[in-house]
Tab-separated table of C-alpha atoms in Angstrom:
chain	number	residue	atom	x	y	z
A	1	UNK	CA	-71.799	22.592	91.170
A	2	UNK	CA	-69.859	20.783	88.257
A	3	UNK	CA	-70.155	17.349	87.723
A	4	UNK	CA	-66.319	15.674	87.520
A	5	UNK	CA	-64.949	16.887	84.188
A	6	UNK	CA	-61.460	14.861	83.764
A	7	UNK	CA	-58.321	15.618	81.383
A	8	UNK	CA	-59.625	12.903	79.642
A	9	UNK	CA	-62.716	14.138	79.537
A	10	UNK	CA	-63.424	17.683	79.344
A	11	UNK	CA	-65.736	19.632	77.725
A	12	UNK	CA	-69.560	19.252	77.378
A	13	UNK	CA	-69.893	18.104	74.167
A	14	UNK	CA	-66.934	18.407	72.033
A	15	UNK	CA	-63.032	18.164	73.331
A	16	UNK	CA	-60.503	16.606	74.815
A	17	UNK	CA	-56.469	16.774	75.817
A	18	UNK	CA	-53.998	13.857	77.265
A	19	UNK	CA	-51.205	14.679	79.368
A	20	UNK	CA	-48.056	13.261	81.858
A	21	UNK	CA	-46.341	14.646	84.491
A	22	UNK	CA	-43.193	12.326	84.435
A	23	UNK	CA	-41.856	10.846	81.549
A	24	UNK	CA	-42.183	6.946	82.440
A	25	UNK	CA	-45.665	7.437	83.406
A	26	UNK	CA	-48.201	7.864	80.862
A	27	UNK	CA	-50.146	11.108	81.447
A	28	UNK	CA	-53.681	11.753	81.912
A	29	UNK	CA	-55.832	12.590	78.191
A	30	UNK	CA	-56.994	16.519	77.811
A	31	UNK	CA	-60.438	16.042	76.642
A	32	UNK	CA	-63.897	17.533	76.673
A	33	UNK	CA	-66.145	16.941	78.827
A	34	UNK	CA	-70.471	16.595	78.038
A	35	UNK	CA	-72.243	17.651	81.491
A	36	UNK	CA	-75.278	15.168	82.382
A	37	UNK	CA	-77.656	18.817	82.456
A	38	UNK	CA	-77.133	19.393	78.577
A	39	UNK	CA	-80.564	19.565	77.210
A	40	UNK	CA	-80.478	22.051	74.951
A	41	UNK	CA	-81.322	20.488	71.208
A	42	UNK	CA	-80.823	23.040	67.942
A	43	UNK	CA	-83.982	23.212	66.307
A	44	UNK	CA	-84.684	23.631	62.246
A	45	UNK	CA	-86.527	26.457	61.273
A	46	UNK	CA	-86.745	28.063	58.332
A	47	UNK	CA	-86.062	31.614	59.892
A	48	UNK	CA	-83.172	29.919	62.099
A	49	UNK	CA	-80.440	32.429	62.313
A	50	UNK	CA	-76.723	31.802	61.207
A	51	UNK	CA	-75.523	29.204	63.514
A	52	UNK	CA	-71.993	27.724	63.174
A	53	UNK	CA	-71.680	24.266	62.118
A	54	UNK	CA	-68.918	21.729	60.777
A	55	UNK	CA	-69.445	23.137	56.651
A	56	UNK	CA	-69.342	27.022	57.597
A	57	UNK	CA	-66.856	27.720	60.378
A	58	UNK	CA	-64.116	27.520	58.507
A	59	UNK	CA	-65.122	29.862	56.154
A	60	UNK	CA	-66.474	32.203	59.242
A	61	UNK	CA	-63.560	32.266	61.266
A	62	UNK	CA	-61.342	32.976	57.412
A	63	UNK	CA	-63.175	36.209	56.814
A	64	UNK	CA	-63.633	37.055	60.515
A	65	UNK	CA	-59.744	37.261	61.558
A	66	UNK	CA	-59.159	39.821	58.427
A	67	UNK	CA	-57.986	42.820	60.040
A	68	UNK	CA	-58.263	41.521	62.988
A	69	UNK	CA	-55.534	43.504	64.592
A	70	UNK	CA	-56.582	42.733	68.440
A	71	UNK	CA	-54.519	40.100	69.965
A	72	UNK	CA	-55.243	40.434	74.212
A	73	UNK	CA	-57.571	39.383	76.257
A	74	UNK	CA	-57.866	39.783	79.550
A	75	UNK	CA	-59.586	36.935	81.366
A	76	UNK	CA	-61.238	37.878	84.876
A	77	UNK	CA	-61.839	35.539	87.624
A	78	UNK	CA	-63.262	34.738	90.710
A	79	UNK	CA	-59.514	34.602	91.691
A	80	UNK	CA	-58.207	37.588	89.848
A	81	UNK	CA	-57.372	38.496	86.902
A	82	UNK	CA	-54.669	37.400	83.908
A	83	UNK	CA	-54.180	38.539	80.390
A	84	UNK	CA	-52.946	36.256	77.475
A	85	UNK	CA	-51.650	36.950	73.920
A	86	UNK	CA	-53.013	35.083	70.971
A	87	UNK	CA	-50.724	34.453	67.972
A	88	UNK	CA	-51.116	36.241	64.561
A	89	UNK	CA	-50.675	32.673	62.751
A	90	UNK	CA	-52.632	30.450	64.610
A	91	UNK	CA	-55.533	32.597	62.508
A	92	UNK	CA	-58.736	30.131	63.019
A	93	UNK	CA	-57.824	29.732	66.958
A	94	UNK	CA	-57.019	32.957	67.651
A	95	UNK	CA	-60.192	34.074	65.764
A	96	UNK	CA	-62.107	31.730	67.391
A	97	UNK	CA	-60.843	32.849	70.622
A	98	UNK	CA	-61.963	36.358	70.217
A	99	UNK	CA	-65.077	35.729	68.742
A	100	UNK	CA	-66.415	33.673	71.384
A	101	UNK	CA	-64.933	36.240	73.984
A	102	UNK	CA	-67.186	38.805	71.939
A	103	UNK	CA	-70.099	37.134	71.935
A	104	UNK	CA	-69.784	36.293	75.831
A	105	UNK	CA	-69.715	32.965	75.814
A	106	UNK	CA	-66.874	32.578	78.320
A	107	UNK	CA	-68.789	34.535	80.660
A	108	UNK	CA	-69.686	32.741	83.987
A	109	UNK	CA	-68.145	29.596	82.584
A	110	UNK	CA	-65.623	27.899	84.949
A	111	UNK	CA	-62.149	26.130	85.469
A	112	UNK	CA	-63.905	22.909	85.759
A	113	UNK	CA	-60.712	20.828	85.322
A	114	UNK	CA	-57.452	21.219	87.503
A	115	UNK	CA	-54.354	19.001	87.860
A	116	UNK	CA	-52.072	20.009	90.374
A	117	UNK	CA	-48.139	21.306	88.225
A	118	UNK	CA	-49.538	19.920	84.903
A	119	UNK	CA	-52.815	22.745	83.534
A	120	UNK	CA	-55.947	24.536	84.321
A	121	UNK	CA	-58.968	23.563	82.064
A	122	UNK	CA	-61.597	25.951	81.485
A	123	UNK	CA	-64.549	27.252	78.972
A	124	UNK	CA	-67.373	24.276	80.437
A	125	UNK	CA	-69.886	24.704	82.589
A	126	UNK	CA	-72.911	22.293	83.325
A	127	UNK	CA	-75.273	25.586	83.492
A	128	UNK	CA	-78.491	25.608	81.385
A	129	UNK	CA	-76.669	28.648	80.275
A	130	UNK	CA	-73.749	27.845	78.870
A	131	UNK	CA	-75.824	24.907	77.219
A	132	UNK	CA	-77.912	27.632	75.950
A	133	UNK	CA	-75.119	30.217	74.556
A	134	UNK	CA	-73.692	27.020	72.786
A	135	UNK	CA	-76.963	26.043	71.064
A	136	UNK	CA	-77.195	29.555	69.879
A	137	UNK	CA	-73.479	29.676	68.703
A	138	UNK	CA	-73.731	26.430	66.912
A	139	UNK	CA	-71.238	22.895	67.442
A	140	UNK	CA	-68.703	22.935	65.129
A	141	UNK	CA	-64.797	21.612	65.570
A	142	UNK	CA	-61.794	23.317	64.017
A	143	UNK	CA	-59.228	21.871	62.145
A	144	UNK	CA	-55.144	21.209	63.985
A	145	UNK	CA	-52.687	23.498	63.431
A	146	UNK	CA	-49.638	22.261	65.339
A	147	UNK	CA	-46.794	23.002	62.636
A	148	UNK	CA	-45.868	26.646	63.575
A	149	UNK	CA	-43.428	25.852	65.717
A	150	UNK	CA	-44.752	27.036	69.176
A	151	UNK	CA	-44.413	23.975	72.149
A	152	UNK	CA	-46.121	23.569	75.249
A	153	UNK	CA	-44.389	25.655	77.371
A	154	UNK	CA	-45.207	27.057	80.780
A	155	UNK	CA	-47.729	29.738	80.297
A	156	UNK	CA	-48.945	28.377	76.960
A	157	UNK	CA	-52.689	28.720	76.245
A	158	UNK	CA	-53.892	25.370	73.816
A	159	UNK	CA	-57.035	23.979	72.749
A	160	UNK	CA	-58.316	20.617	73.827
A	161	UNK	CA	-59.734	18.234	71.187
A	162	UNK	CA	-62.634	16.258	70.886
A	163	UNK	CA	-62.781	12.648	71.642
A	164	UNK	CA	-66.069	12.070	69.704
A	165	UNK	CA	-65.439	10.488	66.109
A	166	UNK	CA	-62.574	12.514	65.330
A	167	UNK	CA	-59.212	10.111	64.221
A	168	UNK	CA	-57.889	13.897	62.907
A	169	UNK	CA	-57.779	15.162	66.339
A	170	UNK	CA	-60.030	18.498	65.106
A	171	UNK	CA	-60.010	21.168	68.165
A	172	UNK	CA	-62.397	21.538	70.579
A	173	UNK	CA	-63.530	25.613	70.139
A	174	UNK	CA	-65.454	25.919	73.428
A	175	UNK	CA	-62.497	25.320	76.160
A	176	UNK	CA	-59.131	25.695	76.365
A	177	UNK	CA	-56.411	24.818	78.858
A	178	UNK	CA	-52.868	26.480	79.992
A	179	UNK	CA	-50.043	24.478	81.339
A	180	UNK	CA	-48.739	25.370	84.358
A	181	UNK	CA	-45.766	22.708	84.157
A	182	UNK	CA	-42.327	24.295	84.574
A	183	UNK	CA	-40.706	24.486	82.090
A	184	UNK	CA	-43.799	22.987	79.982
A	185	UNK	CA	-45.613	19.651	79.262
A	186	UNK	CA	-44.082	19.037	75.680
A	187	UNK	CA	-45.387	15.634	75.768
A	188	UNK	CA	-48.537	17.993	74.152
A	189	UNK	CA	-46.141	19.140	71.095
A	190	UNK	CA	-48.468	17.532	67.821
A	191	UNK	CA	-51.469	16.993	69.572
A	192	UNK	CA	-52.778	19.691	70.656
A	193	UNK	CA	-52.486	23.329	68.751
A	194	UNK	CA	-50.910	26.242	71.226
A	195	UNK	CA	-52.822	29.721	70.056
A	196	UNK	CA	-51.359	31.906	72.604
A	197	UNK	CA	-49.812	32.787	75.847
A	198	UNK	CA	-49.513	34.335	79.293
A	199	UNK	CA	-48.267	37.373	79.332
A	200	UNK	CA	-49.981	38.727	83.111
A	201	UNK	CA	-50.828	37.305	85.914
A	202	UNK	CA	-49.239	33.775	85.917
A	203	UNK	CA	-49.386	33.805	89.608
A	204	UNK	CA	-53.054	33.666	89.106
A	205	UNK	CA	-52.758	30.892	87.198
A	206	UNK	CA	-51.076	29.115	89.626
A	207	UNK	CA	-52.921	30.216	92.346
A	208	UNK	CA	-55.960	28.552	90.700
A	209	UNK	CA	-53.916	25.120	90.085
A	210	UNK	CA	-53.058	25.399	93.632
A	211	UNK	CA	-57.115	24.869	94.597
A	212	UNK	CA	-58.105	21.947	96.123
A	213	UNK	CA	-60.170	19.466	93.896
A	214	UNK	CA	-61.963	16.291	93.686
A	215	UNK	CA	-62.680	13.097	92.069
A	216	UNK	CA	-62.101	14.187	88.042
A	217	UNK	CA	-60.193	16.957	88.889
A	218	UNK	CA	-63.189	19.258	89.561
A	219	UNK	CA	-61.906	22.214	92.284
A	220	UNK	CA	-64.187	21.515	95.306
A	221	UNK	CA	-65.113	25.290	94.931
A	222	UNK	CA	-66.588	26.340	91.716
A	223	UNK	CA	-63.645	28.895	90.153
A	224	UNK	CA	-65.740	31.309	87.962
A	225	UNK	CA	-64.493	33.101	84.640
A	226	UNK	CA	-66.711	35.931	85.063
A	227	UNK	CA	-65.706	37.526	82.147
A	228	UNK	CA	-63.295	37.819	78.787
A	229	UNK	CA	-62.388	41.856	77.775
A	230	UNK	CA	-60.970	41.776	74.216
A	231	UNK	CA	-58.066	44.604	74.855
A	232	UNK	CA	-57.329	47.091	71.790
């Protein structure tokens, strides 16, 4: 079970988000979360192999999304499946996106944060696993990239940022989180970068902010992403 990730803080050991759900209220933070069961530490080695960190990833993610041409993936759940659709010029996040899909990273991670008509949270997991798949990856942020126009609308998929030393607001590349708010949560608009969208299975998105949850916004019932299929 998930210790209590919270909008304002989400995401083992990088991100975070903020958020409101009326506009005289000031809304909860979207931010990452570091689960207590983390123990995984990188080790130096000599014959290490290529890990990601905060000099490379930029230059990783520029030469990965050349002719990248796929632009779907279909994310299935322990509540059924939806498919979003990443944007062509949001290159680093959608790049990211896909990569991490590839690798299986989001594989038997969960929706560890819900609030009820605002978004679903998801990419974390306090599993020795996911600590594991992380440490193998490497911890790295990416930069912003809020100026092409897209908003927060209903259906959009965004990526939290982290709350750890980071006045820049770099994003968070393990989780992400989709607003469910009708018509959208534009409060978000600047903060947070939007990479993609719905385009299937919204009413599994809802159905998944409908779950009950607890203290930190944690479902009472772990909601599995069992897998991410990168669709050609």
């Amino acid at each position: 079970m998930f210790k209590k990730i919270a909008l304002a803080t989400i995401i083992p050991l990088f991100f975070g988000v903020g958020c409101k759900e009326e506009p005289q209220k000031k809304a909860p933070a979207i931010k990452q979360e570091t689960p207590q069961n983390d123990p995984v530490e990188e080790e130096v080695a000599a014959d290490e192999p290529f890990k990601l960190d905060e000099e490379n990833a930029i230059d990783f993610f520029f030469n990965y999304q050349k002719g990248l041409t796929q632009n779907r993936v279909k994310i299935i759940t322990s509540l059924g499946d939806f498919t979003v659709q990443l944007y062509d010029n949001v290159p680093y996040h959608k790049a990211n996106f896909i990569f991490l899909a590839r690798e299986g990273y989001f594989n038997d991670t969960q929706f560890h944060r819900v609030v009820k008509n605002f978004i679903i949270q998801g990419g974390n997991s306090d599993d020795l696993e996911t600590s594991k798949k992380r440490s193998v990856i490497g911890r790295y942020l990416l930069p912003p990239d809020t100026r092409k126009g897209y908003k927060h609308h209903r259906g959009t998929l965004s990526m939290p940022s982290s709350e750890i030393n980071n006045p820049h607001m770099l994003a968070s590349p393990f989780e992400f989180f989709i607003v469910v708010t009708k018509p959208g949560s534009y409060h978000l608009d600047g903060d947070y970068t939007p990479f993609g969208k719905v385009i299937e299975g919204m009413d599994i998105v809802d159905k998944i902010n409908e779950q009950p949850v607890g203290k930190g916004d944690w479902p009472f019932q772990n909601i599995y992403i069992h897998k991410m299929e990168v669709l050609e």
